[in-house]
mmCIF file of C-alpha atoms in Angstrom:
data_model
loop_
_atom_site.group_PDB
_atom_site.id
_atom_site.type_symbol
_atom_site.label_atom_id
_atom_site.label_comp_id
_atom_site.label_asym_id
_atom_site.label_seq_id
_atom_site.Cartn_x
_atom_site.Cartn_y
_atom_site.Cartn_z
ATOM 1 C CA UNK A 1 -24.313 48.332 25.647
ATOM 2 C CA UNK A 2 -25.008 49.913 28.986
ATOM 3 C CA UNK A 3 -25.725 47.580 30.955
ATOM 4 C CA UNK A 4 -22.244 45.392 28.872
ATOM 5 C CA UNK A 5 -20.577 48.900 30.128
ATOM 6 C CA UNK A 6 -21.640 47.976 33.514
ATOM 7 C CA UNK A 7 -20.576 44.520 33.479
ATOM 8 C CA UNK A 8 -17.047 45.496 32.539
ATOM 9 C CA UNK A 9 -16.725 48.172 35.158
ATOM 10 C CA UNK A 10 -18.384 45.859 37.872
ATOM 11 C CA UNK A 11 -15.903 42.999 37.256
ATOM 12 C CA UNK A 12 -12.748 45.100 36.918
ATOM 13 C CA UNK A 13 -13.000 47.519 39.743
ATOM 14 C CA UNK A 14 -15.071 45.444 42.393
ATOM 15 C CA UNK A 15 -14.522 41.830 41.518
ATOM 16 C CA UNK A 16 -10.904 42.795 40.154
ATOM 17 C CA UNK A 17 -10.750 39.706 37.772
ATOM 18 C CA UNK A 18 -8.398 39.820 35.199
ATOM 19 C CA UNK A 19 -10.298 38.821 31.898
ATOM 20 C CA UNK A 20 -13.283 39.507 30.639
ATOM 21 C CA UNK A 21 -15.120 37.878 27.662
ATOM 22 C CA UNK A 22 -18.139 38.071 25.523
ATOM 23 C CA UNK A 23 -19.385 36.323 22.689
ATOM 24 C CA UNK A 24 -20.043 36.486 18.895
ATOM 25 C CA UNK A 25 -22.178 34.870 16.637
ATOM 26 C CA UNK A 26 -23.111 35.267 12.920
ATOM 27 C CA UNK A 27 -26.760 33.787 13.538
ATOM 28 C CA UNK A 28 -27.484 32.713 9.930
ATOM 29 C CA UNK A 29 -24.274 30.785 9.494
ATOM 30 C CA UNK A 30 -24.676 28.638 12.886
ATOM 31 C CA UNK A 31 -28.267 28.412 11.844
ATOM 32 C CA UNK A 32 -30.302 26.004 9.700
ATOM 33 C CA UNK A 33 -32.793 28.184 8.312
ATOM 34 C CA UNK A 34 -35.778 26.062 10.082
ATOM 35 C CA UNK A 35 -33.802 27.120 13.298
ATOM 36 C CA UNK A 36 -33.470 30.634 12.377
ATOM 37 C CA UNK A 37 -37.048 30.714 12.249
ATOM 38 C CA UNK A 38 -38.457 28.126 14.846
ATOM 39 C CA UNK A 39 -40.265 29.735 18.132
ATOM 40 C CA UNK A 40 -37.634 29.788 20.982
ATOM 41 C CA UNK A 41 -37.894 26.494 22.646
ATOM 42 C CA UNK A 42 -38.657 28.097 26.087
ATOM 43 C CA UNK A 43 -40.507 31.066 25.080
ATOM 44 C CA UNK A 44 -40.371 32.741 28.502
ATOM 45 C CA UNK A 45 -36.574 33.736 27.716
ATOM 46 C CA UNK A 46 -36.848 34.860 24.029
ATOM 47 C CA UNK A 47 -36.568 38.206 23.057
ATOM 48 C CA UNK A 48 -37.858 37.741 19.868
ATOM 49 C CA UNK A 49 -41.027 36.310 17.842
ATOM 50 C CA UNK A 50 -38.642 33.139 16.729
ATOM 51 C CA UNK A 51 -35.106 31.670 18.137
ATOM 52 C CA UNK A 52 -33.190 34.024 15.211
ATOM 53 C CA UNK A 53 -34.562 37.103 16.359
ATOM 54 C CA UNK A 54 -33.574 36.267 19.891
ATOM 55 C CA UNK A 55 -30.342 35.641 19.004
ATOM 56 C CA UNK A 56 -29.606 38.812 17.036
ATOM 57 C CA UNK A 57 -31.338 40.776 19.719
ATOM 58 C CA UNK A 58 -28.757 39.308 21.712
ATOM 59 C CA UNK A 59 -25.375 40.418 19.254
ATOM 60 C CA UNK A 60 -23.201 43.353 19.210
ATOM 61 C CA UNK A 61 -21.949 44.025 16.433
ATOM 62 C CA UNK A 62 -18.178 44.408 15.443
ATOM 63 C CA UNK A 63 -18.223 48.477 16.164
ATOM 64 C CA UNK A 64 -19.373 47.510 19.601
ATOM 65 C CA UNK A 65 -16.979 44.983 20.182
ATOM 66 C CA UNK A 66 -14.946 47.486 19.011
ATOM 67 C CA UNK A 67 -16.177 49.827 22.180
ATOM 68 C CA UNK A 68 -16.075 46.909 24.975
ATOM 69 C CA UNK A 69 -12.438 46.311 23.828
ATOM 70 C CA UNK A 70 -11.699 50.203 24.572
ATOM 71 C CA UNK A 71 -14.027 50.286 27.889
ATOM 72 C CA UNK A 72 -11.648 46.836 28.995
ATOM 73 C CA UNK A 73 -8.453 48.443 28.356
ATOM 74 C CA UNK A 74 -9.798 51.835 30.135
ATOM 75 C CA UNK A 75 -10.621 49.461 33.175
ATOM 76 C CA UNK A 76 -7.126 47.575 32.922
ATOM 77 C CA UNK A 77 -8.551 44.486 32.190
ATOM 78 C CA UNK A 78 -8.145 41.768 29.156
ATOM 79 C CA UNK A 79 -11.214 42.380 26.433
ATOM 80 C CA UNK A 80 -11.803 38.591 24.959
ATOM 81 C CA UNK A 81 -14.729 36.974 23.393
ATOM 82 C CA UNK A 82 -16.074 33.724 22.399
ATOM 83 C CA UNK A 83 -16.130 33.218 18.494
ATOM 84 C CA UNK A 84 -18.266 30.380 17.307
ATOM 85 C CA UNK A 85 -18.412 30.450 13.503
ATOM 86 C CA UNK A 86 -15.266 31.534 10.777
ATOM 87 C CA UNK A 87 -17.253 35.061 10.001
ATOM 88 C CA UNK A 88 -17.047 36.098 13.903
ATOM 89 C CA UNK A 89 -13.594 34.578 13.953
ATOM 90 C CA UNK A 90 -12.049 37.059 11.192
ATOM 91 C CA UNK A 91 -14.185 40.194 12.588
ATOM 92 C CA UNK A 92 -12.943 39.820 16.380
ATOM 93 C CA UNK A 93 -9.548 38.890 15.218
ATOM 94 C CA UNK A 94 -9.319 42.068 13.196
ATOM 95 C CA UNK A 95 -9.436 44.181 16.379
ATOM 96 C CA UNK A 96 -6.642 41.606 18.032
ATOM 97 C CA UNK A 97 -7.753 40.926 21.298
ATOM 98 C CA UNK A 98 -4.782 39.042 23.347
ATOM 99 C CA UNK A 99 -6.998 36.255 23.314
ATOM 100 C CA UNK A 100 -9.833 34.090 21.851
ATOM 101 C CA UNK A 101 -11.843 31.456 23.342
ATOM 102 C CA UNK A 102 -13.335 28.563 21.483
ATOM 103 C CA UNK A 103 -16.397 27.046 22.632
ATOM 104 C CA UNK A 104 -17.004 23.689 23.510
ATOM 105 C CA UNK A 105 -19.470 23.615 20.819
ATOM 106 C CA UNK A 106 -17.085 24.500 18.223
ATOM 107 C CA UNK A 107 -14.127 22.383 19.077
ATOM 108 C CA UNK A 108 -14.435 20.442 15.999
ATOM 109 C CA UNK A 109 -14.895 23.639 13.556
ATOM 110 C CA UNK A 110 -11.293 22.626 12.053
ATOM 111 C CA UNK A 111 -12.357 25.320 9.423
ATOM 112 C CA UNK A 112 -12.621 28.169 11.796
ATOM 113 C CA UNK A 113 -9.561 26.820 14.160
ATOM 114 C CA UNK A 114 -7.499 26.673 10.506
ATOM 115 C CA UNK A 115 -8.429 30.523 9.808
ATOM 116 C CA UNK A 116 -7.397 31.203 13.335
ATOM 117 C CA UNK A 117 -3.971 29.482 13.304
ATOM 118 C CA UNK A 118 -2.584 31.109 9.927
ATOM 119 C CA UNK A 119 -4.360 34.394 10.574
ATOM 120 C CA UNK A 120 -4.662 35.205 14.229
ATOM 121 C CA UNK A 121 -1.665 35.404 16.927
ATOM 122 C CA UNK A 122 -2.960 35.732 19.863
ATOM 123 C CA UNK A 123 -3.485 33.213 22.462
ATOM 124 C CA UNK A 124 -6.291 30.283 21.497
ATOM 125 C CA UNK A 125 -8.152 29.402 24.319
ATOM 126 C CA UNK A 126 -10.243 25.877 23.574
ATOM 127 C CA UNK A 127 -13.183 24.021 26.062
ATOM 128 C CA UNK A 128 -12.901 20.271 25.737
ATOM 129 C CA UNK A 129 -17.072 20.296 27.257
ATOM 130 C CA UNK A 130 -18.885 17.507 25.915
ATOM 131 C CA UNK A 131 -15.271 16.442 23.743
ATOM 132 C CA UNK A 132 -14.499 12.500 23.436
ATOM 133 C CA UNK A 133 -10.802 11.903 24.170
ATOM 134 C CA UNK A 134 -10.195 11.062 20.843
ATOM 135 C CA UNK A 135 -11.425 14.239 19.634
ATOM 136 C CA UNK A 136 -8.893 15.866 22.163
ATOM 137 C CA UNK A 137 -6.383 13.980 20.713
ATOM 138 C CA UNK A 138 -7.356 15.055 17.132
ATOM 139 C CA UNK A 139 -7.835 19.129 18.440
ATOM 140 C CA UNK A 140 -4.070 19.079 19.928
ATOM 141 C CA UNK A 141 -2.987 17.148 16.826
ATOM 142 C CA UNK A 142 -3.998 19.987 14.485
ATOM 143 C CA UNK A 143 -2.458 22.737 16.666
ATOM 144 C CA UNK A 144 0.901 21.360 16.864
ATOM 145 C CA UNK A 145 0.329 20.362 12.890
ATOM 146 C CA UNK A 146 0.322 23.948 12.679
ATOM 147 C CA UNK A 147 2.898 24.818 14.909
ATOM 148 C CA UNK A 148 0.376 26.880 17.300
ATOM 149 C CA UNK A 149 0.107 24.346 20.483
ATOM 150 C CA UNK A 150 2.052 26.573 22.427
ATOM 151 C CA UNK A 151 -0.055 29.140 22.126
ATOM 152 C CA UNK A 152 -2.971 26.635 22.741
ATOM 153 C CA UNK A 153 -4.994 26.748 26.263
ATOM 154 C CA UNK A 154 -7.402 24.002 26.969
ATOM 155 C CA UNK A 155 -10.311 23.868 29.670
ATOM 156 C CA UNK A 156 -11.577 20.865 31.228
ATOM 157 C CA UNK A 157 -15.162 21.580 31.038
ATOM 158 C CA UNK A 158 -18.364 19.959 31.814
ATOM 159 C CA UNK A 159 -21.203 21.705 29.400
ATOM 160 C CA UNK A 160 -24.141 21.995 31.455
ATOM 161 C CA UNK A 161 -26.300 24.524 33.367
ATOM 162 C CA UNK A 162 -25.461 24.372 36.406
ATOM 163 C CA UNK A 163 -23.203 21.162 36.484
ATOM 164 C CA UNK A 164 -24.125 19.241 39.619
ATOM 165 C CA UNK A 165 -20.879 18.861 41.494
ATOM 166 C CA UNK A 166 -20.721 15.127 40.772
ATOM 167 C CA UNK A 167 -19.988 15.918 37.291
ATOM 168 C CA UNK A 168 -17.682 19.035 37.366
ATOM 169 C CA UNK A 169 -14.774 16.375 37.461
ATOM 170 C CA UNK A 170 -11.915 18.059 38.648
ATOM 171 C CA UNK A 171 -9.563 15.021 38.156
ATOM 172 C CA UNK A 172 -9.679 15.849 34.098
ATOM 173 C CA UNK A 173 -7.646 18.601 35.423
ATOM 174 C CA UNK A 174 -4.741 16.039 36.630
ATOM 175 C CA UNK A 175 -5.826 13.877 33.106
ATOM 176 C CA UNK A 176 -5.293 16.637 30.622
ATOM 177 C CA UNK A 177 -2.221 18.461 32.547
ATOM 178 C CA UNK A 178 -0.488 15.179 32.573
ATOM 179 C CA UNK A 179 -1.525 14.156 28.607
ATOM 180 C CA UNK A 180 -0.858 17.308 27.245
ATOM 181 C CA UNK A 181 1.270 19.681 29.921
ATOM 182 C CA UNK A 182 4.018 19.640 27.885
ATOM 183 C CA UNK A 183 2.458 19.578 24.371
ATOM 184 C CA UNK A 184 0.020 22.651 24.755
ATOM 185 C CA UNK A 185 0.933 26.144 26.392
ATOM 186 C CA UNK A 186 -1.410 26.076 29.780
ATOM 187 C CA UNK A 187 -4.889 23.866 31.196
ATOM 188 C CA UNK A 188 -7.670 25.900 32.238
ATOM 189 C CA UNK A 189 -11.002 25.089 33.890
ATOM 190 C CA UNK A 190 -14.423 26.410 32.467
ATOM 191 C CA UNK A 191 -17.066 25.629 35.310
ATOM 192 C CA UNK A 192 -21.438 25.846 35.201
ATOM 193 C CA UNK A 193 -21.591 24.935 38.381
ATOM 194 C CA UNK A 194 -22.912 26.607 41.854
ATOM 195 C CA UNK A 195 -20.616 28.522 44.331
ATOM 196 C CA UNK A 196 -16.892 28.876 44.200
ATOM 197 C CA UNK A 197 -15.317 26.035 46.299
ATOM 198 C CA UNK A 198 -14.677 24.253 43.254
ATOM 199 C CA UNK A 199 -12.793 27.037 41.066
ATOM 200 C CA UNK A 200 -10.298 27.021 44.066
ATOM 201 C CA UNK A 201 -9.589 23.257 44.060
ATOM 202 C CA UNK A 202 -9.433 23.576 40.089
ATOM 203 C CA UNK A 203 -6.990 25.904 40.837
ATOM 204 C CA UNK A 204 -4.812 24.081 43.353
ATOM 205 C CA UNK A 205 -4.874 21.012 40.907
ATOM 206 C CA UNK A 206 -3.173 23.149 38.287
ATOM 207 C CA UNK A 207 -5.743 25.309 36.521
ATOM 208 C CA UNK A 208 -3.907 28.016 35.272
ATOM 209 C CA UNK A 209 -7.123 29.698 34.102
ATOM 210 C CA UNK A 210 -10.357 29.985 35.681
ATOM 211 C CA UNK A 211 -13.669 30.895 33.459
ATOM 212 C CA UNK A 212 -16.827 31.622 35.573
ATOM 213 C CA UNK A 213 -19.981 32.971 33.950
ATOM 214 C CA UNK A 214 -20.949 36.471 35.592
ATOM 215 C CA UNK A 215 -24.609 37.993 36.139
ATOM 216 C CA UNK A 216 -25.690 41.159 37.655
ATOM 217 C CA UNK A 217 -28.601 39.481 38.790
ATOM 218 C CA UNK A 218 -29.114 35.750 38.486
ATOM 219 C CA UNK A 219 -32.980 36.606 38.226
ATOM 220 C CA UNK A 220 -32.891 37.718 35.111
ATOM 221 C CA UNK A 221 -34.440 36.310 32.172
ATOM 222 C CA UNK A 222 -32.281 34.020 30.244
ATOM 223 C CA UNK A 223 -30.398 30.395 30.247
ATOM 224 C CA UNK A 224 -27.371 31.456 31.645
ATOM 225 C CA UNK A 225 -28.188 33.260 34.875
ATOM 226 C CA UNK A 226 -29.129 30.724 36.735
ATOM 227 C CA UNK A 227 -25.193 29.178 36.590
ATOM 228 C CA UNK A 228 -23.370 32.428 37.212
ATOM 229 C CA UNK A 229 -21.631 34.314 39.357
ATOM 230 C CA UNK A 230 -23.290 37.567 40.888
ATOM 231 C CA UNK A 231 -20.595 40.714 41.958
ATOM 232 C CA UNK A 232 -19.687 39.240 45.562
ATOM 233 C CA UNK A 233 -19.570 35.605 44.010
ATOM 234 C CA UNK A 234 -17.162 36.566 41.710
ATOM 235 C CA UNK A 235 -15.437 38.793 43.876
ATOM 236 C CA UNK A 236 -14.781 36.504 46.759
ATOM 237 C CA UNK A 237 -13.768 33.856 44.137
ATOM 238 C CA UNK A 238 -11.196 36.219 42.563
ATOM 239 C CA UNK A 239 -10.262 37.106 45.818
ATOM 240 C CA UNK A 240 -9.749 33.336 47.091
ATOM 241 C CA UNK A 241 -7.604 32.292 44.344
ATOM 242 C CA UNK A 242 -5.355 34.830 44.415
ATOM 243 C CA UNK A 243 -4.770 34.427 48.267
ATOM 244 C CA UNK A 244 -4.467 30.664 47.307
ATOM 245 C CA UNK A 245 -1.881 31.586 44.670
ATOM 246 C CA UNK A 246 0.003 33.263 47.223
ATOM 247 C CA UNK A 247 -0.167 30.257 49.083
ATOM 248 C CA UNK A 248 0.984 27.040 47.226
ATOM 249 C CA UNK A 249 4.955 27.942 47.666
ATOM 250 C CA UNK A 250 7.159 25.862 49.191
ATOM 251 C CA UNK A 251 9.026 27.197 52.417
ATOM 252 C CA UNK A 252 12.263 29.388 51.282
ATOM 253 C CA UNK A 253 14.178 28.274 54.646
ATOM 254 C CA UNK A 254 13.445 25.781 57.019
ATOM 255 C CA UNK A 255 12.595 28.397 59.767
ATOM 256 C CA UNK A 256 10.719 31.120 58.176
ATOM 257 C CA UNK A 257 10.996 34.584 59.912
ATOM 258 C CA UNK A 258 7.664 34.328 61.044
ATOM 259 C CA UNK A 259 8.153 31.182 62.769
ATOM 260 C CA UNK A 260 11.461 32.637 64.599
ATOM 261 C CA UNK A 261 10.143 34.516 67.436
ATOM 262 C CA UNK A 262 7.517 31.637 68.188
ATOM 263 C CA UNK A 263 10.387 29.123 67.683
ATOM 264 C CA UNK A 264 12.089 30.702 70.917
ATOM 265 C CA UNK A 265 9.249 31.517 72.920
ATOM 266 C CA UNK A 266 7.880 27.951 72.257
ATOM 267 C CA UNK A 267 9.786 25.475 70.866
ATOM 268 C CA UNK A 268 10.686 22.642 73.202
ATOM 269 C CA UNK A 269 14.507 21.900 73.194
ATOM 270 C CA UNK A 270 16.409 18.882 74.558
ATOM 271 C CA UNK A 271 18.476 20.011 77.651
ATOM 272 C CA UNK A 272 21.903 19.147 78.044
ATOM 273 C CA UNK A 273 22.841 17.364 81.235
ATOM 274 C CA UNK A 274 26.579 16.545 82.474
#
């Protein structure tokens, strides 16, 4: 929790994102039993004598979700968090974050996505990683079957980690904004890749929402380090897009006030001659 504390505080105040989001698992429901007790595959990262006790070494429980949601809000920033089975749905929704995120891994959990769109009235953010097009299909199909598409936010994702930049696709950006633009509330972009030239582009092509993993320290044992964002990564990226933001605008007049004083100390006229 302190170094989640840290985290929160680290992205609000110096990166000044806008968002941020955990995760929550209920191990033994995801898990087969021969999983829950299987060695982690790459032992080096496990905390814990098998893959099940790494993973609930890894899990806060609902009181300290409870906590992270407070420290967000004390930070002015958005608490969120991942939910990938119908038990973590129903605790985090309880404490009614403005939004949840679906995982790409859980896309298809039209059991859990049900719960959440008769129960849960916040904003539904979905990853379409690793997600045939006729699964999209089906995933928006069941949302507006429900009458919750507008409140429906889907990320063209690549699940990898890191995504070589061959595969990041940005053009699913243009694919899903112009299949399902009008049918779902927003596109986002959820990206495992290196730097953050790419979030920007995402952005200019219409990414409304941008998800970067975040590290204090991309040494650090685990998976996920190695594909996220340190403090100044994230800041500068935060940083870029909202300058870019500020940017895509079309001129208001077609002199700008700006461009006035240059206009008559530069601008070459035609002169009249009689």
């Amino acid at each position: 929790m302190e170094i989640a504390h840290e985290f929160i505080k680290m992205a609000a105040i110096f990166c000044k994102v806008d968002v941020v989001k955990f995760q929550k698992r209920n191990n033994k429901e995801l898990l087969t039993p021969e999983q829950y007790n299987a060695p982690h595959p790459n032992p080096v990262n496990s905390y814990g004598k098998t893959y099940g006790e790494h993973r609930e070494f890894l899990e806060f429980n609902l009181e300290e979700h409870k906590q992270l949601k407070k420290w967000c809000e004390e930070y002015g920033v958005i608490y969120s968090t991942s939910v990938w089975d119908l038990t973590s749905a129903k605790e985090i929704s309880s404490i009614n974050p403005n939004l949840i995120k679906i995982p790409s891994a859980c896309n298809l959990n039209f059991e859990m996505l049900g719960w959440l769109c008769e129960n849960y009235h916040g904003e539904i953010h979905l990853s379409f990683g690793m997600t045939t097009k006729e699964e999209e299909e089906k995933i928006v199909k069941f949302f507006e079957e429900k009458g919750r598409n507008m409140d429906l936010v889907v990320y063209s994702c690549t699940s990898g980690y890191p995504v070589p930049f061959e595969d990041v696709c940005l053009l699913e950006i243009s694919r899903l904004k112009k299949e399902y633009g009008n049918r779902v509330k927003e596109i986002g972009f959820s990206g495992h890749h290196l730097g953050i030239a790419v979030d920007v582009a995402a952005f200019t092509l219409g990414a409304t929402t941008i998800e970067r993993h975040f590290t204090l320290d991309r040494t650090w044992k685990g998976t996920d380090h190695a594909a996220s964002l340190e403090p100044d990564g994230l800041r500068r990226l935060a940083r870029d897009i909202k300058a870019v933001e500020n940017a895509l605008t079309y001129k208001r007049e077609d002199i700008l006030d700006i461009e006035k004083v240059q206009r008559d100390k530069l601008k070459w006229r035609e002169r009249e001659t009689v």
